């Protein structure tokens, strides 16, 4: 049976913190072997990654160890957005096949090619931790969507500093300061969940004229005119939300009979042109695609996350990995620890760990994307 546990420490020394967090995780596994462990360190510990890795390996003896340095970490029901912290996640996955890897971006034919990324063959999950300065995450995801449609892939950009070399990635004990690290997991029961934290406004509209990321017409009307009509029809409180920031929800799979929260990819509105009535969106848009405007605030983000977690009802959950945006936390919610506590409540256990990301990776509408202001999860089940 799959068993997962997690630990968290705020000790000032990296080795002591890693040892304490790993010991907490080990206690939750009741001496079961550790097939896969994750180590997440706050940026205060970036100079002491080697000693933290050694402490976790001594305490847990994991067959595979993956991890990174990030702006902040989370575990159990706590989110530590600043200050020294170490989170450890440990899993016993009987019968699972696990392969850890380090991928790098190299110059090729005037562009960039990715080396070291495995060719996944129907895995249960691919977890990916990315250095945002040295690895082209978005182009890789586009290629994976073409070559491996429906691939279950989650993770995030480990933004531990402001320049290349500030971060560190961990793969099977080796430390890298560029590229991406990950794990391909087969033979385990896993589900991915994505909460983009938005609420829809107005009505669906078909894109009738577009070029690149610019939408000229929606349902035969200038896009800006359609947007103004939608906003004017809203109640006053929703108009205030729209004034703080609007997003475009783009349907990825037009073949579903009805569009729900998991069918829209959220992208920001980058600008508008009064003369042409066009709207610029943070994603390429195609004619015939369905678009619906959305708003994001603390209430809609809370509701959307809880709707996503409703999928876990009735399931025997062993634990989860959570990758949440560094724009969430207390930047979005009035109380701290929001996402961790909501997920822990849904899991019914403390077996949760992850980090705050500078971009989150997860699937929407059968395709994997790089998101913002999103919480993505990999949920492991007991059997």
mmCIF file of C-alpha atoms in Angstrom:
data_model
loop_
_atom_site.group_PDB
_atom_site.id
_atom_site.type_symbol
_atom_site.label_atom_id
_atom_site.label_comp_id
_atom_site.label_asym_id
_atom_site.label_seq_id
_atom_site.Cartn_x
_atom_site.Cartn_y
_atom_site.Cartn_z
ATOM 1 C CA UNK A 1 0.000 0.000 0.000
ATOM 2 C CA UNK A 2 1.225 3.487 -0.809
ATOM 3 C CA UNK A 3 2.289 5.450 2.276
ATOM 4 C CA UNK A 4 3.360 9.104 2.288
ATOM 5 C CA UNK A 5 4.475 11.477 5.034
ATOM 6 C CA UNK A 6 5.895 14.981 5.271
ATOM 7 C CA UNK A 7 7.934 17.098 7.646
ATOM 8 C CA UNK A 8 8.713 20.783 8.112
ATOM 9 C CA UNK A 9 11.392 22.657 10.043
ATOM 10 C CA UNK A 10 12.284 26.312 10.527
ATOM 11 C CA UNK A 11 15.680 25.651 12.122
ATOM 12 C CA UNK A 12 18.299 28.215 11.117
ATOM 13 C CA UNK A 13 20.939 25.689 10.034
ATOM 14 C CA UNK A 14 20.128 23.837 6.826
ATOM 15 C CA UNK A 15 21.479 20.474 7.985
ATOM 16 C CA UNK A 16 19.549 20.612 11.260
ATOM 17 C CA UNK A 17 16.366 21.698 9.487
ATOM 18 C CA UNK A 18 16.648 18.952 6.864
ATOM 19 C CA UNK A 19 17.333 16.344 9.531
ATOM 20 C CA UNK A 20 14.347 17.452 11.617
ATOM 21 C CA UNK A 21 11.959 17.537 8.651
ATOM 22 C CA UNK A 22 13.195 14.167 7.385
ATOM 23 C CA UNK A 23 12.795 12.623 10.834
ATOM 24 C CA UNK A 24 9.196 13.821 10.977
ATOM 25 C CA UNK A 25 8.535 12.262 7.574
ATOM 26 C CA UNK A 26 10.207 9.005 8.592
ATOM 27 C CA UNK A 27 8.002 8.767 11.684
ATOM 28 C CA UNK A 28 4.926 8.944 9.473
ATOM 29 C CA UNK A 29 6.086 6.047 7.292
ATOM 30 C CA UNK A 30 6.388 3.541 10.143
ATOM 31 C CA UNK A 31 9.702 2.122 8.848
ATOM 32 C CA UNK A 32 8.437 1.550 5.306
ATOM 33 C CA UNK A 33 11.188 2.002 2.682
ATOM 34 C CA UNK A 34 11.378 5.414 0.987
ATOM 35 C CA UNK A 35 11.119 4.968 -2.769
ATOM 36 C CA UNK A 36 10.897 8.689 -3.573
ATOM 37 C CA UNK A 37 11.589 11.779 -1.490
ATOM 38 C CA UNK A 38 11.365 15.502 -2.203
ATOM 39 C CA UNK A 39 13.457 18.153 -0.447
ATOM 40 C CA UNK A 40 12.345 21.785 -0.668
ATOM 41 C CA UNK A 41 14.552 24.497 0.844
ATOM 42 C CA UNK A 42 13.852 28.209 1.263
ATOM 43 C CA UNK A 43 16.244 30.657 -0.352
ATOM 44 C CA UNK A 44 17.933 31.329 3.006
ATOM 45 C CA UNK A 45 19.450 27.834 2.740
ATOM 46 C CA UNK A 46 20.751 28.138 -0.836
ATOM 47 C CA UNK A 47 24.393 28.077 0.273
ATOM 48 C CA UNK A 48 23.977 24.858 2.260
ATOM 49 C CA UNK A 49 22.157 22.544 -0.123
ATOM 50 C CA UNK A 50 24.819 19.829 0.028
ATOM 51 C CA UNK A 51 24.607 19.469 3.798
ATOM 52 C CA UNK A 52 20.792 19.394 3.627
ATOM 53 C CA UNK A 53 20.871 16.671 0.972
ATOM 54 C CA UNK A 54 23.302 14.613 3.050
ATOM 55 C CA UNK A 55 21.076 14.957 6.125
ATOM 56 C CA UNK A 56 17.993 13.738 4.259
ATOM 57 C CA UNK A 57 19.878 10.823 2.712
ATOM 58 C CA UNK A 58 21.243 9.794 6.111
ATOM 59 C CA UNK A 59 17.842 10.008 7.776
ATOM 60 C CA UNK A 60 15.633 8.465 5.065
ATOM 61 C CA UNK A 61 17.926 6.494 2.738
ATOM 62 C CA UNK A 62 15.654 7.264 -0.229
ATOM 63 C CA UNK A 63 15.987 5.278 -3.439
ATOM 64 C CA UNK A 64 15.384 8.561 -5.290
ATOM 65 C CA UNK A 65 15.645 12.161 -4.085
ATOM 66 C CA UNK A 66 14.398 15.211 -5.957
ATOM 67 C CA UNK A 67 14.211 18.825 -4.855
ATOM 68 C CA UNK A 68 15.019 22.500 -5.213
ATOM 69 C CA UNK A 69 15.634 25.813 -3.515
ATOM 70 C CA UNK A 70 12.630 28.132 -3.755
ATOM 71 C CA UNK A 71 11.395 31.484 -2.512
ATOM 72 C CA UNK A 72 9.237 29.757 0.099
ATOM 73 C CA UNK A 73 8.139 26.257 1.025
ATOM 74 C CA UNK A 74 5.097 24.536 2.472
ATOM 75 C CA UNK A 75 4.321 21.297 4.251
ATOM 76 C CA UNK A 76 1.469 19.819 6.217
ATOM 77 C CA UNK A 77 -0.831 22.788 6.947
ATOM 78 C CA UNK A 78 1.823 25.539 6.936
ATOM 79 C CA UNK A 79 3.060 27.912 4.255
ATOM 80 C CA UNK A 80 6.360 29.667 4.962
ATOM 81 C CA UNK A 81 6.640 32.493 2.455
ATOM 82 C CA UNK A 82 9.788 33.941 4.000
ATOM 83 C CA UNK A 83 12.479 32.998 6.485
ATOM 84 C CA UNK A 84 14.511 29.777 6.750
ATOM 85 C CA UNK A 85 12.494 26.611 6.194
ATOM 86 C CA UNK A 86 12.910 23.060 4.912
ATOM 87 C CA UNK A 87 10.113 20.729 3.801
ATOM 88 C CA UNK A 88 10.568 17.004 3.208
ATOM 89 C CA UNK A 89 8.084 14.688 1.487
ATOM 90 C CA UNK A 90 8.678 10.941 1.539
ATOM 91 C CA UNK A 91 6.757 8.167 -0.188
ATOM 92 C CA UNK A 92 6.734 4.398 -0.099
ATOM 93 C CA UNK A 93 5.371 3.364 -3.508
ATOM 94 C CA UNK A 94 5.335 -0.460 -3.716
ATOM 95 C CA UNK A 95 5.533 -1.710 -7.307
ATOM 96 C CA UNK A 96 6.223 1.733 -8.786
ATOM 97 C CA UNK A 97 8.986 2.404 -11.298
ATOM 98 C CA UNK A 98 10.777 5.714 -10.789
ATOM 99 C CA UNK A 99 13.352 7.456 -12.957
ATOM 100 C CA UNK A 100 14.909 10.773 -11.934
ATOM 101 C CA UNK A 101 16.620 12.986 -14.502
ATOM 102 C CA UNK A 102 18.388 16.276 -15.132
ATOM 103 C CA UNK A 103 17.544 18.103 -18.361
ATOM 104 C CA UNK A 104 19.489 20.981 -19.873
ATOM 105 C CA UNK A 105 18.986 23.518 -22.659
ATOM 106 C CA UNK A 106 21.754 23.600 -25.284
ATOM 107 C CA UNK A 107 22.227 25.707 -28.445
ATOM 108 C CA UNK A 108 21.112 23.923 -31.628
ATOM 109 C CA UNK A 109 20.594 25.188 -35.192
ATOM 110 C CA UNK A 110 20.256 28.799 -34.130
ATOM 111 C CA UNK A 111 17.783 27.885 -31.401
ATOM 112 C CA UNK A 112 17.677 25.784 -28.261
ATOM 113 C CA UNK A 113 17.348 22.030 -27.791
ATOM 114 C CA UNK A 114 16.642 20.098 -24.602
ATOM 115 C CA UNK A 115 18.894 17.207 -23.590
ATOM 116 C CA UNK A 116 18.401 14.702 -20.804
ATOM 117 C CA UNK A 117 14.611 14.707 -20.802
ATOM 118 C CA UNK A 118 13.400 11.080 -20.908
ATOM 119 C CA UNK A 119 10.819 9.736 -23.306
ATOM 120 C CA UNK A 120 7.937 8.944 -20.969
ATOM 121 C CA UNK A 121 5.900 5.894 -21.931
ATOM 122 C CA UNK A 122 2.439 6.203 -20.380
ATOM 123 C CA UNK A 123 3.648 7.199 -16.887
ATOM 124 C CA UNK A 124 1.327 7.873 -13.979
ATOM 125 C CA UNK A 125 3.083 11.194 -13.408
ATOM 126 C CA UNK A 126 5.994 13.378 -14.432
ATOM 127 C CA UNK A 127 7.099 15.879 -11.772
ATOM 128 C CA UNK A 128 9.234 18.741 -13.108
ATOM 129 C CA UNK A 129 11.213 21.373 -11.158
ATOM 130 C CA UNK A 130 12.638 24.125 -13.360
ATOM 131 C CA UNK A 131 15.287 26.816 -13.087
ATOM 132 C CA UNK A 132 13.496 29.810 -14.677
ATOM 133 C CA UNK A 133 16.673 31.489 -15.947
ATOM 134 C CA UNK A 134 18.235 28.612 -17.861
ATOM 135 C CA UNK A 135 15.470 26.316 -19.066
ATOM 136 C CA UNK A 136 12.738 26.938 -21.708
ATOM 137 C CA UNK A 137 9.790 25.431 -19.860
ATOM 138 C CA UNK A 138 6.995 26.727 -22.114
ATOM 139 C CA UNK A 139 8.500 25.462 -25.434
ATOM 140 C CA UNK A 140 9.193 22.083 -23.842
ATOM 141 C CA UNK A 141 5.574 21.807 -22.697
ATOM 142 C CA UNK A 142 4.359 22.662 -26.214
ATOM 143 C CA UNK A 143 6.492 19.852 -27.628
ATOM 144 C CA UNK A 144 5.318 17.390 -24.979
ATOM 145 C CA UNK A 145 1.695 18.254 -25.754
ATOM 146 C CA UNK A 146 2.364 17.310 -29.374
ATOM 147 C CA UNK A 147 4.388 14.156 -28.695
ATOM 148 C CA UNK A 148 2.616 12.897 -25.543
ATOM 149 C CA UNK A 149 -0.970 14.182 -25.472
ATOM 150 C CA UNK A 150 -2.620 13.754 -22.114
ATOM 151 C CA UNK A 151 0.673 13.464 -20.242
ATOM 152 C CA UNK A 152 0.154 13.918 -16.485
ATOM 153 C CA UNK A 153 2.807 16.507 -15.663
ATOM 154 C CA UNK A 154 2.975 18.927 -12.719
ATOM 155 C CA UNK A 155 5.665 21.074 -11.140
ATOM 156 C CA UNK A 156 6.897 24.601 -11.045
ATOM 157 C CA UNK A 157 9.577 27.190 -11.645
ATOM 158 C CA UNK A 158 11.880 27.372 -8.639
ATOM 159 C CA UNK A 159 12.456 31.122 -8.447
ATOM 160 C CA UNK A 160 14.937 31.268 -5.577
ATOM 161 C CA UNK A 161 16.676 34.515 -6.531
ATOM 162 C CA UNK A 162 16.947 37.320 -9.042
ATOM 163 C CA UNK A 163 19.673 36.003 -11.345
ATOM 164 C CA UNK A 164 21.079 32.784 -12.864
ATOM 165 C CA UNK A 165 22.934 30.656 -10.349
ATOM 166 C CA UNK A 166 20.863 31.754 -7.359
ATOM 167 C CA UNK A 167 18.885 28.524 -7.329
ATOM 168 C CA UNK A 168 19.736 24.870 -6.946
ATOM 169 C CA UNK A 169 18.071 21.723 -8.244
ATOM 170 C CA UNK A 170 18.508 18.252 -6.752
ATOM 171 C CA UNK A 171 18.266 14.933 -8.609
ATOM 172 C CA UNK A 172 19.341 11.696 -6.905
ATOM 173 C CA UNK A 173 21.799 13.492 -4.681
ATOM 174 C CA UNK A 174 23.422 15.566 -7.424
ATOM 175 C CA UNK A 175 23.078 19.358 -7.277
ATOM 176 C CA UNK A 176 22.573 21.415 -10.441
ATOM 177 C CA UNK A 177 22.440 25.180 -10.899
ATOM 178 C CA UNK A 178 20.809 25.164 -14.318
ATOM 179 C CA UNK A 179 18.229 23.290 -16.348
ATOM 180 C CA UNK A 180 15.440 21.220 -14.855
ATOM 181 C CA UNK A 181 15.120 18.086 -12.763
ATOM 182 C CA UNK A 182 12.268 15.669 -12.592
ATOM 183 C CA UNK A 183 10.916 12.229 -11.885
ATOM 184 C CA UNK A 184 8.980 9.895 -14.142
ATOM 185 C CA UNK A 185 6.704 7.681 -12.051
ATOM 186 C CA UNK A 186 4.924 4.612 -13.392
ATOM 187 C CA UNK A 187 2.866 2.008 -11.572
ATOM 188 C CA UNK A 188 1.347 4.372 -8.996
ATOM 189 C CA UNK A 189 -2.183 5.709 -8.780
ATOM 190 C CA UNK A 190 -1.985 9.496 -9.148
ATOM 191 C CA UNK A 191 -4.335 12.289 -10.170
ATOM 192 C CA UNK A 192 -3.373 15.828 -11.166
ATOM 193 C CA UNK A 193 -5.483 18.808 -10.101
ATOM 194 C CA UNK A 194 -5.209 22.423 -11.239
ATOM 195 C CA UNK A 195 -6.890 25.424 -9.634
ATOM 196 C CA UNK A 196 -6.539 28.611 -11.673
ATOM 197 C CA UNK A 197 -8.407 30.643 -9.082
ATOM 198 C CA UNK A 198 -10.901 32.425 -11.311
ATOM 199 C CA UNK A 199 -14.639 32.962 -11.640
ATOM 200 C CA UNK A 200 -16.394 33.407 -15.007
ATOM 201 C CA UNK A 201 -18.350 36.520 -15.950
ATOM 202 C CA UNK A 202 -20.637 37.099 -18.893
ATOM 203 C CA UNK A 203 -21.170 34.518 -21.622
ATOM 204 C CA UNK A 204 -19.119 32.269 -23.863
ATOM 205 C CA UNK A 205 -18.185 33.848 -27.187
ATOM 206 C CA UNK A 206 -16.585 32.342 -30.275
ATOM 207 C CA UNK A 207 -13.498 34.057 -31.664
ATOM 208 C CA UNK A 208 -14.463 35.121 -35.182
ATOM 209 C CA UNK A 209 -11.327 37.072 -36.082
ATOM 210 C CA UNK A 210 -7.850 36.777 -34.576
ATOM 211 C CA UNK A 211 -4.178 36.883 -35.419
ATOM 212 C CA UNK A 212 -1.513 35.507 -33.113
ATOM 213 C CA UNK A 213 -2.425 36.621 -29.617
ATOM 214 C CA UNK A 214 -4.676 39.481 -30.783
ATOM 215 C CA UNK A 215 -8.452 38.990 -30.798
ATOM 216 C CA UNK A 216 -10.198 41.366 -33.200
ATOM 217 C CA UNK A 217 -13.743 39.982 -33.047
ATOM 218 C CA UNK A 218 -15.844 37.947 -30.644
ATOM 219 C CA UNK A 219 -19.124 36.578 -32.004
ATOM 220 C CA UNK A 220 -18.869 39.008 -34.923
ATOM 221 C CA UNK A 221 -18.383 42.108 -32.762
ATOM 222 C CA UNK A 222 -15.198 44.041 -32.005
ATOM 223 C CA UNK A 223 -13.654 42.269 -29.025
ATOM 224 C CA UNK A 224 -13.369 45.424 -26.926
ATOM 225 C CA UNK A 225 -17.038 46.257 -27.556
ATOM 226 C CA UNK A 226 -18.040 42.748 -26.466
ATOM 227 C CA UNK A 227 -15.959 43.103 -23.299
ATOM 228 C CA UNK A 228 -17.582 46.427 -22.406
ATOM 229 C CA UNK A 229 -21.038 44.946 -22.902
ATOM 230 C CA UNK A 230 -20.178 42.064 -20.592
ATOM 231 C CA UNK A 231 -18.888 44.380 -17.873
ATOM 232 C CA UNK A 232 -21.855 46.781 -18.091
ATOM 233 C CA UNK A 233 -24.257 43.851 -17.612
ATOM 234 C CA UNK A 234 -22.580 42.808 -14.355
ATOM 235 C CA UNK A 235 -23.808 43.635 -10.850
ATOM 236 C CA UNK A 236 -21.885 46.497 -9.246
ATOM 237 C CA UNK A 237 -19.754 44.242 -7.011
ATOM 238 C CA UNK A 238 -18.627 42.165 -9.986
ATOM 239 C CA UNK A 239 -17.876 45.330 -11.954
ATOM 240 C CA UNK A 240 -15.493 46.315 -9.169
ATOM 241 C CA UNK A 241 -13.755 42.950 -9.453
ATOM 242 C CA UNK A 242 -13.450 43.373 -13.212
ATOM 243 C CA UNK A 243 -11.889 46.798 -12.700
ATOM 244 C CA UNK A 244 -9.115 45.208 -10.618
ATOM 245 C CA UNK A 245 -8.129 42.762 -13.337
ATOM 246 C CA UNK A 246 -9.665 40.682 -16.077
ATOM 247 C CA UNK A 247 -8.542 37.448 -17.649
ATOM 248 C CA UNK A 248 -9.452 35.625 -20.826
ATOM 249 C CA UNK A 249 -10.502 32.013 -20.403
ATOM 250 C CA UNK A 250 -9.716 30.035 -23.559
ATOM 251 C CA UNK A 251 -11.351 26.661 -24.139
ATOM 252 C CA UNK A 252 -8.709 24.077 -24.996
ATOM 253 C CA UNK A 253 -10.925 21.187 -26.130
ATOM 254 C CA UNK A 254 -13.951 22.349 -28.096
ATOM 255 C CA UNK A 255 -15.347 18.801 -28.259
ATOM 256 C CA UNK A 256 -16.720 18.671 -24.718
ATOM 257 C CA UNK A 257 -20.517 19.173 -24.566
ATOM 258 C CA UNK A 258 -20.415 21.848 -21.823
ATOM 259 C CA UNK A 259 -17.568 23.992 -20.571
ATOM 260 C CA UNK A 260 -16.736 23.913 -16.883
ATOM 261 C CA UNK A 261 -13.984 25.213 -14.638
ATOM 262 C CA UNK A 262 -11.422 22.701 -15.872
ATOM 263 C CA UNK A 263 -11.892 23.458 -19.573
ATOM 264 C CA UNK A 264 -10.589 27.056 -19.675
ATOM 265 C CA UNK A 265 -6.954 28.110 -19.828
ATOM 266 C CA UNK A 266 -6.599 31.461 -18.031
ATOM 267 C CA UNK A 267 -4.471 34.152 -19.623
ATOM 268 C CA UNK A 268 -4.127 37.846 -18.868
ATOM 269 C CA UNK A 269 -5.467 40.658 -21.021
ATOM 270 C CA UNK A 270 -2.337 42.515 -22.113
ATOM 271 C CA UNK A 271 -3.922 45.543 -23.750
ATOM 272 C CA UNK A 272 -6.665 47.000 -25.912
ATOM 273 C CA UNK A 273 -6.770 49.153 -29.030
ATOM 274 C CA UNK A 274 -9.580 51.707 -29.171
ATOM 275 C CA UNK A 275 -9.340 52.228 -32.929
ATOM 276 C CA UNK A 276 -9.567 48.570 -33.992
ATOM 277 C CA UNK A 277 -11.455 47.275 -30.950
ATOM 278 C CA UNK A 278 -8.858 44.523 -30.547
ATOM 279 C CA UNK A 279 -7.727 42.835 -27.336
ATOM 280 C CA UNK A 280 -4.253 41.373 -26.787
ATOM 281 C CA UNK A 281 -4.208 38.112 -24.800
ATOM 282 C CA UNK A 282 -1.278 36.344 -23.172
ATOM 283 C CA UNK A 283 -1.632 33.289 -25.445
ATOM 284 C CA UNK A 284 -2.052 32.542 -29.132
ATOM 285 C CA UNK A 285 -5.739 32.463 -30.057
ATOM 286 C CA UNK A 286 -7.367 30.697 -32.996
ATOM 287 C CA UNK A 287 -10.515 31.499 -34.941
ATOM 288 C CA UNK A 288 -13.347 29.245 -33.756
ATOM 289 C CA UNK A 289 -11.988 29.005 -30.232
ATOM 290 C CA UNK A 290 -14.386 29.773 -27.393
ATOM 291 C CA UNK A 291 -13.460 32.598 -25.013
ATOM 292 C CA UNK A 292 -15.061 33.707 -21.767
ATOM 293 C CA UNK A 293 -13.900 36.526 -19.539
ATOM 294 C CA UNK A 294 -13.011 35.767 -15.914
ATOM 295 C CA UNK A 295 -12.085 37.652 -12.744
ATOM 296 C CA UNK A 296 -9.695 36.620 -9.993
ATOM 297 C CA UNK A 297 -9.834 37.546 -6.317
ATOM 298 C CA UNK A 298 -9.475 35.809 -2.965
ATOM 299 C CA UNK A 299 -13.076 34.589 -2.894
ATOM 300 C CA UNK A 300 -13.047 33.184 -6.431
ATOM 301 C CA UNK A 301 -9.611 31.621 -5.838
ATOM 302 C CA UNK A 302 -10.840 29.951 -2.650
ATOM 303 C CA UNK A 303 -13.997 28.658 -4.338
ATOM 304 C CA UNK A 304 -12.103 27.358 -7.353
ATOM 305 C CA UNK A 305 -9.565 25.491 -5.220
ATOM 306 C CA UNK A 306 -12.290 23.851 -3.152
ATOM 307 C CA UNK A 307 -14.166 22.829 -6.299
ATOM 308 C CA UNK A 308 -11.003 21.183 -7.608
ATOM 309 C CA UNK A 309 -10.492 19.370 -4.299
ATOM 310 C CA UNK A 310 -14.067 18.086 -4.385
ATOM 311 C CA UNK A 311 -12.793 15.484 -6.869
ATOM 312 C CA UNK A 312 -11.070 13.750 -3.946
ATOM 313 C CA UNK A 313 -14.257 13.005 -2.051
ATOM 314 C CA UNK A 314 -14.640 9.315 -1.315
ATOM 315 C CA UNK A 315 -11.041 8.534 -2.282
ATOM 316 C CA UNK A 316 -8.387 7.080 0.036
ATOM 317 C CA UNK A 317 -5.646 9.674 -0.371
ATOM 318 C CA UNK A 318 -2.088 8.870 0.694
ATOM 319 C CA UNK A 319 -0.603 12.340 0.149
ATOM 320 C CA UNK A 320 0.072 15.111 -2.326
ATOM 321 C CA UNK A 321 2.622 17.477 -3.821
ATOM 322 C CA UNK A 322 1.481 21.102 -4.096
ATOM 323 C CA UNK A 323 2.990 23.794 -6.327
ATOM 324 C CA UNK A 324 1.453 27.187 -5.605
ATOM 325 C CA UNK A 325 2.184 30.612 -7.063
ATOM 326 C CA UNK A 326 4.261 33.102 -5.096
ATOM 327 C CA UNK A 327 1.473 35.573 -5.927
ATOM 328 C CA UNK A 328 -0.948 33.555 -3.812
ATOM 329 C CA UNK A 329 -0.339 33.082 -0.093
ATOM 330 C CA UNK A 330 -0.791 36.297 1.866
ATOM 331 C CA UNK A 331 -0.487 38.284 -1.368
ATOM 332 C CA UNK A 332 -3.920 36.962 -2.359
ATOM 333 C CA UNK A 333 -5.664 35.705 0.763
ATOM 334 C CA UNK A 334 -6.408 37.611 3.969
ATOM 335 C CA UNK A 335 -5.139 34.758 6.170
ATOM 336 C CA UNK A 336 -1.848 32.818 5.881
ATOM 337 C CA UNK A 337 -1.517 29.128 4.982
ATOM 338 C CA UNK A 338 -4.628 29.185 2.780
ATOM 339 C CA UNK A 339 -3.768 26.649 0.090
ATOM 340 C CA UNK A 340 -1.927 24.231 2.392
ATOM 341 C CA UNK A 341 -4.801 24.134 4.867
ATOM 342 C CA UNK A 342 -7.463 23.719 2.191
ATOM 343 C CA UNK A 343 -5.545 20.848 0.599
ATOM 344 C CA UNK A 344 -4.743 19.221 3.941
ATOM 345 C CA UNK A 345 -8.424 19.353 4.887
ATOM 346 C CA UNK A 346 -9.340 17.621 1.630
ATOM 347 C CA UNK A 347 -6.578 15.023 2.019
ATOM 348 C CA UNK A 348 -7.477 14.220 5.590
ATOM 349 C CA UNK A 349 -3.767 13.815 6.401
ATOM 350 C CA UNK A 350 -0.530 15.762 6.897
ATOM 351 C CA UNK A 351 1.210 14.128 3.913
ATOM 352 C CA UNK A 352 1.588 17.335 1.905
ATOM 353 C CA UNK A 353 4.630 19.333 0.783
ATOM 354 C CA UNK A 354 5.670 21.708 -1.988
ATOM 355 C CA UNK A 355 6.924 25.205 -2.685
ATOM 356 C CA UNK A 356 6.027 28.677 -3.918
ATOM 357 C CA UNK A 357 6.672 28.961 -7.655
ATOM 358 C CA UNK A 358 7.436 31.668 -10.181
ATOM 359 C CA UNK A 359 5.177 29.768 -12.592
ATOM 360 C CA UNK A 360 3.218 26.565 -12.054
ATOM 361 C CA UNK A 361 2.977 23.590 -14.396
ATOM 362 C CA UNK A 362 -0.174 21.525 -14.795
ATOM 363 C CA UNK A 363 -2.694 20.147 -17.289
ATOM 364 C CA UNK A 364 -5.864 21.920 -18.428
ATOM 365 C CA UNK A 365 -8.170 20.444 -21.044
ATOM 366 C CA UNK A 366 -5.806 17.537 -21.714
ATOM 367 C CA UNK A 367 -2.772 19.775 -22.389
ATOM 368 C CA UNK A 368 -0.027 20.889 -20.006
ATOM 369 C CA UNK A 369 0.683 24.606 -19.612
ATOM 370 C CA UNK A 370 2.783 27.049 -17.652
ATOM 371 C CA UNK A 371 0.435 29.058 -15.421
ATOM 372 C CA UNK A 372 0.452 32.031 -13.083
ATOM 373 C CA UNK A 373 -1.494 32.596 -9.816
ATOM 374 C CA UNK A 374 -2.370 28.906 -9.917
ATOM 375 C CA UNK A 375 -2.146 25.933 -7.557
ATOM 376 C CA UNK A 376 -1.273 22.614 -9.194
ATOM 377 C CA UNK A 377 -1.194 19.270 -7.422
ATOM 378 C CA UNK A 378 -0.241 15.646 -7.783
ATOM 379 C CA UNK A 379 -2.442 13.550 -5.500
ATOM 380 C CA UNK A 380 -1.363 9.976 -4.670
ATOM 381 C CA UNK A 381 -3.885 7.366 -3.602
ATOM 382 C CA UNK A 382 -3.392 4.487 -1.195
ATOM 383 C CA UNK A 383 -4.021 1.751 -3.756
#
